[in-house]
Tab-separated table of C-alpha atoms in Angstrom:
chain	number	residue	atom	x	y	z
A	3	MET	CA	-0.148	-0.024	0.103
A	4	PRO	CA	2.077	3.363	-0.956
A	5	HIS	CA	2.490	6.175	1.866
A	6	LEU	CA	0.179	9.313	2.060
A	7	GLY	CA	0.527	12.809	2.479
A	8	ILE	CA	2.426	12.958	5.473
A	9	PHE	CA	4.399	9.951	5.578
A	10	ASN	CA	6.521	10.724	1.998
A	11	LYS	CA	7.965	12.796	4.091
A	12	ARG	CA	12.365	12.367	3.858
A	13	LYS	CA	13.560	11.885	7.655
A	14	GLN	CA	17.050	12.983	8.003
A	15	ILE	CA	19.539	10.724	9.452
A	16	ASN	CA	23.097	10.337	10.206
A	17	LEU	CA	25.222	7.295	10.447
A	18	ALA	CA	27.695	6.045	12.745
A	19	LEU	CA	29.261	2.281	12.477
A	20	GLN	CA	31.207	0.439	14.930
A	21	GLY	CA	34.413	-1.682	13.847
A	22	GLY	CA	33.762	-5.347	13.934
A	23	GLY	CA	36.222	-6.995	11.237
A	24	ALA	CA	34.144	-9.703	8.619
A	25	HIS	CA	30.506	-9.225	11.308
A	26	GLY	CA	30.506	-5.324	9.705
A	27	ALA	CA	28.936	-7.638	6.709
A	28	PHE	CA	25.694	-7.267	9.312
A	29	THR	CA	26.409	-3.082	8.603
A	30	TRP	CA	26.897	-3.925	5.008
A	31	GLY	CA	22.748	-5.878	5.755
A	32	VAL	CA	21.653	-2.943	7.269
A	33	LEU	CA	22.901	-0.165	4.631
A	34	ASP	CA	21.703	-1.773	1.746
A	35	ARG	CA	17.921	-2.014	3.274
A	36	LEU	CA	18.035	2.144	4.148
A	37	LEU	CA	19.459	2.149	0.651
A	38	GLU	CA	15.705	0.334	-0.321
A	39	GLU	CA	14.058	3.032	1.895
A	40	ASP	CA	13.448	6.171	-0.271
A	41	ARG	CA	11.678	8.402	3.405
A	42	ILE	CA	15.889	8.677	4.904
A	43	GLU	CA	17.701	11.080	3.445
A	44	ILE	CA	21.426	10.041	5.098
A	45	GLY	CA	23.259	13.381	6.673
A	46	TRP	CA	26.750	12.979	8.691
A	47	VAL	CA	28.489	9.512	8.433
A	48	SER	CA	30.701	7.885	11.573
A	49	GLY	CA	32.868	5.315	11.059
A	50	THR	CA	35.764	3.190	11.635
A	51	SER	CA	37.573	0.185	11.126
A	52	ALA	CA	35.475	-2.369	9.040
A	53	GLY	CA	33.027	0.720	9.673
A	54	ALA	CA	34.682	3.125	7.457
A	55	VAL	CA	35.087	0.688	4.756
A	56	ASN	CA	31.411	0.868	4.830
A	57	ALA	CA	30.882	4.256	5.302
A	58	VAL	CA	33.742	5.291	1.822
A	59	ALA	CA	32.047	2.902	-0.353
A	60	LEU	CA	28.849	3.702	0.507
A	61	ALA	CA	29.516	7.690	-0.241
A	62	ASP	CA	31.221	6.652	-3.049
A	63	GLY	CA	28.606	5.030	-4.929
A	64	LEU	CA	26.179	7.606	-3.609
A	65	ALA	CA	28.647	10.275	-5.735
A	66	ASP	CA	28.803	8.179	-8.324
A	67	GLY	CA	25.296	7.017	-9.103
A	68	GLY	CA	22.784	7.272	-6.279
A	69	ARG	CA	21.549	4.740	-4.218
A	70	GLU	CA	21.314	1.643	-6.358
A	71	ALA	CA	25.102	2.734	-7.293
A	72	ALA	CA	25.628	2.627	-3.457
A	73	ARG	CA	24.527	-0.545	-2.967
A	74	GLU	CA	26.079	-1.710	-5.297
A	75	LYS	CA	30.189	-0.660	-4.232
A	76	ILE	CA	29.265	-1.578	-1.273
A	77	GLY	CA	28.701	-5.223	-2.118
A	78	ALA	CA	31.294	-5.071	-4.104
A	79	ILE	CA	33.184	-4.858	-1.631
A	80	TRP	CA	32.124	-7.439	0.732
A	81	HIS	CA	32.036	-9.949	-2.181
A	82	ARG	CA	36.539	-8.467	-3.158
A	83	VAL	CA	36.793	-8.889	0.827
A	84	HIS	CA	35.706	-12.503	0.262
A	85	LYS	CA	37.884	-13.143	-2.606
A	86	ALA	CA	40.921	-11.638	-1.176
A	87	GLY	CA	40.386	-13.051	2.082
A	88	VAL	CA	41.612	-10.208	4.082
A	89	PRO	CA	41.207	-11.402	7.352
A	90	ASP	CA	39.302	-8.590	9.569
A	91	LEU	CA	38.948	-6.317	6.821
A	92	MET	CA	42.808	-6.011	7.516
A	93	ARG	CA	46.049	-6.836	4.745
A	94	LEU	CA	47.688	-9.372	6.577
A	95	ASN	CA	51.073	-11.379	4.662
A	96	PRO	CA	49.376	-13.578	1.859
A	97	PHE	CA	51.392	-16.507	2.952
A	98	LEU	CA	49.996	-16.448	6.434
A	99	TYR	CA	47.135	-16.130	5.053
A	100	SER	CA	47.710	-19.261	3.478
A	101	LEU	CA	48.542	-21.032	6.368
A	102	SER	CA	45.347	-19.680	8.258
A	103	ARG	CA	43.857	-23.233	8.758
A	104	LEU	CA	47.219	-24.713	10.478
A	105	PRO	CA	46.995	-24.522	13.725
A	106	ALA	CA	50.435	-22.589	13.992
A	107	VAL	CA	49.542	-19.743	12.657
A	108	ALA	CA	47.945	-18.159	15.829
A	109	GLN	CA	51.412	-19.001	17.513
A	110	MET	CA	53.544	-17.600	15.091
A	111	ALA	CA	51.356	-14.695	14.746
A	112	SER	CA	51.336	-13.228	17.439
A	113	LEU	CA	55.447	-14.035	18.635
A	114	LEU	CA	55.914	-12.092	15.570
A	115	SER	CA	55.594	-8.108	15.256
A	116	PRO	CA	54.075	-7.054	11.433
A	117	TYR	CA	57.174	-5.838	10.486
A	118	GLU	CA	59.102	-9.069	11.280
A	119	PHE	CA	56.473	-11.565	8.938
A	120	ASN	CA	55.372	-8.622	6.797
A	121	PRO	CA	58.874	-6.648	6.161
A	122	LEU	CA	57.984	-4.920	3.180
A	123	GLY	CA	54.615	-3.696	4.437
A	124	PHE	CA	52.705	-5.713	1.954
A	125	ASP	CA	49.373	-4.155	1.392
A	126	PRO	CA	46.572	-6.067	-0.261
A	127	MET	CA	43.803	-4.374	1.196
A	128	ARG	CA	45.060	-1.064	-0.732
A	129	GLN	CA	44.677	-2.251	-3.983
A	130	LEU	CA	41.231	-3.777	-2.671
A	131	LEU	CA	39.828	0.107	-1.882
A	132	ASN	CA	41.640	2.015	-5.329
A	133	GLU	CA	39.695	-0.800	-7.470
A	134	HIS	CA	36.595	0.293	-6.081
A	135	LEU	CA	36.536	2.918	-4.787
A	136	ASP	CA	37.616	6.292	-6.940
A	137	PHE	CA	38.756	8.702	-4.025
A	138	GLU	CA	39.234	12.191	-5.953
A	139	ARG	CA	35.089	11.629	-7.106
A	140	LEU	CA	34.106	10.919	-2.983
A	141	ARG	CA	35.551	14.030	-1.922
A	142	SER	CA	34.063	16.568	-4.293
A	143	ARG	CA	31.446	14.788	-5.352
A	144	SER	CA	30.118	12.575	-2.475
A	145	PRO	CA	26.550	14.450	-0.586
A	146	VAL	CA	26.942	12.856	2.954
A	147	GLU	CA	29.860	14.664	5.093
A	148	LEU	CA	32.461	11.930	6.553
A	149	LEU	CA	33.898	11.185	10.057
A	150	ILE	CA	36.786	8.293	9.090
A	151	SER	CA	38.086	7.466	12.424
A	152	ALA	CA	41.822	6.534	13.401
A	153	THR	CA	44.238	6.438	16.337
A	154	ASP	CA	46.984	8.966	16.536
A	155	VAL	CA	50.061	6.068	17.962
A	156	ALA	CA	52.269	8.954	19.669
A	157	THR	CA	49.291	10.258	21.981
A	158	GLY	CA	46.552	7.983	21.882
A	159	ARG	CA	43.962	10.446	20.772
A	160	ALA	CA	41.308	10.344	17.777
A	161	ARG	CA	42.137	11.680	14.321
A	162	HIS	CA	38.921	12.268	11.902
A	163	PHE	CA	39.630	12.108	8.782
A	164	ARG	CA	36.697	14.368	7.497
A	165	ARG	CA	35.373	13.892	3.637
A	166	ALA	CA	37.504	16.865	1.672
A	167	GLU	CA	40.593	15.172	2.902
A	168	LEU	CA	40.481	11.435	2.844
A	169	THR	CA	42.260	9.065	1.293
A	170	VAL	CA	43.084	5.331	0.950
A	171	GLU	CA	45.163	5.730	3.558
A	172	SER	CA	42.593	6.995	5.629
A	173	VAL	CA	41.169	4.235	5.084
A	174	LEU	CA	43.665	2.118	6.012
A	175	ALA	CA	44.767	4.222	9.363
A	176	SER	CA	41.068	3.848	10.501
A	177	THR	CA	41.239	-0.344	9.827
A	178	CYS	CA	45.518	-1.068	11.320
A	179	LEU	CA	45.662	-3.176	13.370
A	180	PRO	CA	49.291	-2.354	15.375
A	181	THR	CA	49.550	-6.596	16.117
A	182	LEU	CA	49.290	-7.084	11.798
A	183	HIS	CA	49.945	-4.109	9.852
A	184	HIS	CA	52.487	-1.602	10.105
A	185	ALA	CA	51.312	1.683	11.186
A	186	VAL	CA	49.928	4.337	8.797
A	187	GLU	CA	51.823	7.146	8.122
A	188	ILE	CA	50.124	10.514	7.001
A	189	ASP	CA	51.402	13.452	7.093
A	190	GLY	CA	54.189	12.107	9.465
A	191	ARG	CA	52.541	11.062	11.764
A	192	ALA	CA	51.439	7.303	12.398
A	193	TYR	CA	47.626	6.054	13.005
A	194	TRP	CA	46.540	2.487	14.096
A	195	ASP	CA	42.827	1.210	14.236
A	196	GLY	CA	40.613	4.082	15.102
A	197	GLY	CA	38.916	1.686	17.016
A	198	PHE	CA	41.614	2.379	20.425
A	199	SER	CA	39.442	6.195	20.250
A	200	ALA	CA	37.143	5.440	18.727
A	201	ASN	CA	34.523	3.437	17.714
A	202	PRO	CA	32.719	5.108	16.204
A	203	ASP	CA	32.723	9.062	16.944
A	204	LEU	CA	29.394	9.513	18.643
A	205	VAL	CA	30.109	13.344	20.088
A	206	THR	CA	31.448	14.551	16.951
A	207	VAL	CA	28.300	14.017	15.017
A	208	ALA	CA	25.748	14.788	17.141
A	209	GLY	CA	27.699	18.742	18.681
A	210	GLU	CA	28.216	19.545	14.904
A	211	SER	CA	26.597	17.607	11.957
A	212	PRO	CA	23.134	19.813	11.595
A	213	ILE	CA	20.517	17.438	11.427
A	214	GLY	CA	19.710	16.103	15.032
A	215	ASP	CA	18.954	12.539	14.712
A	216	THR	CA	22.160	9.810	14.549
A	217	LEU	CA	21.395	5.973	14.025
A	218	ILE	CA	23.957	3.724	15.665
A	219	VAL	CA	24.945	0.472	14.222
A	220	GLN	CA	26.701	-1.162	17.224
A	221	ILE	CA	28.006	-5.145	15.969
A	222	ASN	CA	30.352	-5.366	19.257
A	223	PRO	CA	28.160	-6.836	22.319
A	224	THR	CA	28.693	-4.196	25.543
A	225	ALA	CA	27.706	-7.326	28.293
A	226	ILE	CA	28.441	-11.241	28.236
A	227	SER	CA	26.806	-13.582	29.773
A	228	ALA	CA	29.346	-15.928	32.172
A	229	LEU	CA	33.045	-15.251	33.265
A	230	PRO	CA	36.025	-15.775	30.718
A	231	THR	CA	38.123	-18.326	31.906
A	232	GLY	CA	40.080	-20.043	29.360
A	233	VAL	CA	43.216	-17.864	28.193
A	234	ARG	CA	41.324	-17.326	24.619
A	235	GLU	CA	38.696	-16.891	26.571
A	236	ILE	CA	40.421	-13.848	28.651
A	237	SER	CA	42.069	-12.502	25.533
A	238	ASP	CA	38.942	-12.159	23.003
A	239	HIS	CA	36.816	-10.258	26.171
A	240	ALA	CA	39.840	-7.910	26.887
A	241	ASN	CA	39.850	-6.741	23.031
A	242	ASN	CA	36.037	-6.105	23.251
A	243	LEU	CA	36.595	-4.387	26.666
A	244	THR	CA	39.527	-2.090	24.851
A	245	PHE	CA	37.289	-1.427	21.606
A	246	ASN	CA	34.181	-0.567	23.501
A	247	ALA	CA	35.470	1.950	25.906
A	248	PRO	CA	35.065	5.199	23.443
A	249	PHE	CA	32.117	3.715	22.274
A	250	LEU	CA	30.796	4.104	26.091
A	251	ARG	CA	32.837	6.894	26.319
A	252	ASP	CA	31.071	8.764	24.095
A	253	ILE	CA	27.697	8.047	25.431
A	254	GLU	CA	28.354	8.909	28.894
A	255	ILE	CA	29.962	12.300	27.416
A	256	ILE	CA	26.479	12.466	26.330
A	257	GLU	CA	24.358	11.693	29.423
A	258	THR	CA	26.608	14.515	31.419
A	259	ALA	CA	25.648	16.789	29.069
A	260	ARG	CA	22.413	16.038	28.941
A	261	ARG	CA	22.141	15.928	32.798
A	262	THR	CA	23.691	19.239	32.929
A	263	ARG	CA	21.447	21.057	30.492
A	264	SER	CA	18.275	19.904	32.638
A	265	SER	CA	19.781	21.201	35.726
A	266	GLY	CA	20.323	24.296	33.832
A	267	TRP	CA	23.595	24.894	33.764
A	268	VAL	CA	23.805	24.794	29.987
A	269	SER	CA	21.529	27.056	27.941
A	270	GLY	CA	21.743	27.843	23.492
A	271	GLY	CA	23.188	26.656	21.187
A	272	GLY	CA	26.845	25.226	21.833
A	273	PRO	CA	28.036	22.668	21.288
A	274	MET	CA	27.110	20.976	25.316
A	275	ALA	CA	23.417	22.438	24.263
A	276	ARG	CA	23.065	20.488	21.036
A	277	LEU	CA	24.694	17.764	22.069
A	278	ALA	CA	21.822	17.234	24.660
A	279	ARG	CA	19.528	17.838	22.485
A	280	HIS	CA	20.530	15.559	19.973
A	281	ARG	CA	18.297	12.178	19.400
A	282	PHE	CA	20.254	9.199	18.787
A	283	HIS	CA	18.549	5.405	17.418
A	284	LEU	CA	20.096	1.613	17.659
A	285	ILE	CA	20.369	-1.257	15.548
A	286	GLU	CA	22.370	-3.581	16.922
A	287	ALA	CA	24.426	-7.590	15.733
A	288	GLY	CA	24.329	-8.378	19.439
A	289	ARG	CA	21.937	-10.950	19.289
A	290	TYR	CA	24.187	-12.572	16.420
A	291	THR	CA	27.544	-11.168	16.527
A	292	SER	CA	27.236	-12.891	20.476
A	293	VAL	CA	26.671	-16.917	20.072
A	294	LEU	CA	29.664	-16.421	16.583
A	295	LYS	CA	33.617	-17.533	18.154
A	296	PRO	CA	35.179	-14.422	17.877
A	297	ASP	CA	37.268	-15.513	15.765
A	298	SER	CA	34.983	-15.559	12.937
A	299	LYS	CA	35.897	-11.807	13.106
A	300	ALA	CA	39.197	-12.947	11.268
A	301	LEU	CA	38.243	-14.860	8.306
A	302	PRO	CA	35.659	-13.604	5.231
A	303	ASP	CA	34.133	-16.578	5.418
A	304	TRP	CA	30.918	-16.483	2.786
A	305	GLY	CA	28.484	-17.881	4.736
A	306	LEU	CA	29.092	-15.553	7.760
A	307	LEU	CA	29.073	-12.804	5.417
A	308	THR	CA	25.919	-13.624	3.397
A	309	TYR	CA	24.051	-14.758	7.218
A	310	LEU	CA	25.330	-11.688	8.863
A	311	HIS	CA	24.205	-9.448	5.524
A	312	GLY	CA	21.021	-11.236	5.229
A	313	ALA	CA	20.567	-10.225	9.804
A	314	GLY	CA	21.689	-6.509	8.883
A	315	ARG	CA	18.711	-6.064	6.715
A	316	SER	CA	16.749	-7.628	9.072
A	317	GLU	CA	17.429	-5.677	11.835
A	318	ALA	CA	16.775	-2.846	9.267
A	319	GLY	CA	13.524	-3.596	8.459
A	320	LYS	CA	12.598	-4.020	11.759
A	321	TRP	CA	13.714	-0.594	13.082
A	322	ILE	CA	12.264	0.995	9.943
A	323	GLU	CA	8.292	-0.314	11.003
A	324	ARG	CA	8.857	0.079	14.448
A	325	TYR	CA	10.903	3.462	15.484
A	326	LEU	CA	11.962	5.360	11.820
A	327	ARG	CA	8.714	7.117	12.938
A	328	ASN	CA	10.509	8.820	16.123
A	329	VAL	CA	13.359	10.354	14.224
A	330	GLY	CA	12.891	14.135	14.041
A	331	LYS	CA	10.868	13.963	17.458
A	332	ARG	CA	12.293	11.885	20.009
A	333	SER	CA	15.659	9.417	20.962
A	334	SER	CA	14.631	5.393	20.783
A	335	VAL	CA	17.680	4.397	22.382
A	336	ASP	CA	17.494	4.427	26.103
A	337	PHE	CA	21.259	5.504	27.246
A	338	GLN	CA	21.178	4.962	30.523
A	339	LYS	CA	19.094	1.787	30.397
A	340	ARG	CA	20.654	0.128	27.718
A	341	TYR	CA	24.443	1.110	28.376
A	342	LEU	CA	25.098	3.152	31.758
A	343	LYS	CA	23.758	0.661	34.519
A	344	VAL	CA	25.565	-2.584	34.363
A	345	GLY	CA	26.615	-3.622	37.804
A	346	ARG	CA	23.641	-2.377	39.292
A	347	GLY	CA	21.668	-5.325	37.349
A	348	GLU	CA	19.440	-3.585	34.854
A	349	ILE	CA	21.148	-4.369	31.642
A	350	GLN	CA	20.965	-8.529	30.322
A	351	ALA	CA	23.653	-9.409	28.127
A	352	PRO	CA	22.241	-10.666	24.321
A	353	GLU	CA	20.695	-13.606	25.087
A	354	LEU	CA	22.820	-17.437	23.905
A	355	SER	CA	20.190	-18.888	21.246
A	356	GLN	CA	20.848	-21.250	19.217
A	357	GLU	CA	17.736	-19.858	17.531
A	358	ASN	CA	19.833	-16.802	17.454
A	359	LEU	CA	21.950	-18.686	13.975
A	360	ALA	CA	18.999	-19.099	12.449
A	361	GLN	CA	19.170	-19.214	8.519
A	362	SER	CA	18.657	-15.876	6.970
A	363	ASP	CA	16.719	-16.049	3.929
A	364	GLY	CA	18.319	-17.319	0.740
A	365	GLY	CA	19.526	-21.228	1.291
A	366	GLN	CA	22.546	-20.494	2.871
A	367	LYS	CA	24.841	-22.931	4.217
A	368	GLU	CA	25.267	-23.746	7.802
A	369	LEU	CA	27.952	-21.484	9.824
A	370	GLN	CA	30.954	-23.578	10.430
A	371	PRO	CA	33.382	-22.536	13.386
A	372	VAL	CA	36.290	-20.277	11.076
A	373	ARG	CA	39.855	-20.933	13.424
A	374	ARG	CA	41.856	-18.187	14.830
A	375	LEU	CA	44.555	-16.355	12.868
A	376	ALA	CA	45.465	-14.513	16.467
């Protein structure tokens, strides 16, 4: 049934895309569905690591030919990632990848630095991005603003690359895990993965964008259901805590701005006031990614990618049906309840149910455990 009158008005919204390696295929599915919805107009896009790759593919596709071109561009990137076998959207030495099914690889990667096992800094991800994206076109013609986050190695602070300055190095910097890649140098400074400092940035988008709503696509769960006790489990959860910390910090800043505004300390149209007024929305992958082995972030198995793509499309469709009406009016996610009251019993970890592994549409193959690379 066609939408009538007022319901055809476009809803303007920013996007904040979290990193998560191969789990970023969930965001591919979300974007695929959002781009089908002509009631949605995308403003700014903040992206980190895998989220950065999705963000630049979206922007270049929109610059190249609009929504359908953007859908095709993002899909082409993920197909190429699968064929190239680039784990976690990162540029591993092909020799290591060829040995990825051998248990010795995990030990090798943990004992050697990337400057030892890949002294020439071989970089297949650079070739992948340059083959599919036109950065000159993106800088000059993209209809969306971009914030691609990387971490300054010397200071640990976030560097946000804007659309007008974006290059392939900016994206490579955002995806650069130091245990697997050489640091990416830009203008004489070295950068590592943006997830150490912004995953993704929320404060800059909310404080500066002229659009008053931001939709977060969250890949990594912020709570777990059981205490990690094995060596691998402890290491994996420690990594999750590290990469979730900037996200939770931004949420705490936003909630502080809201409290100070309600108490009368913040008024007018300054950055803190805009931050306090900003409306947030959420599409979350946790019910899908929480039942996958952490290893699955590291290998772009096509069954995994299509499963998460289908999950992302499904969750985006649900969000459109339930919450699109809130855009421009009110937030549809309660930060206090969802993120800031853990320890008091209010937050529950994602349900670890085998039902969450139900196959997405398209009859994909059953997912198999994926071995860890690093």
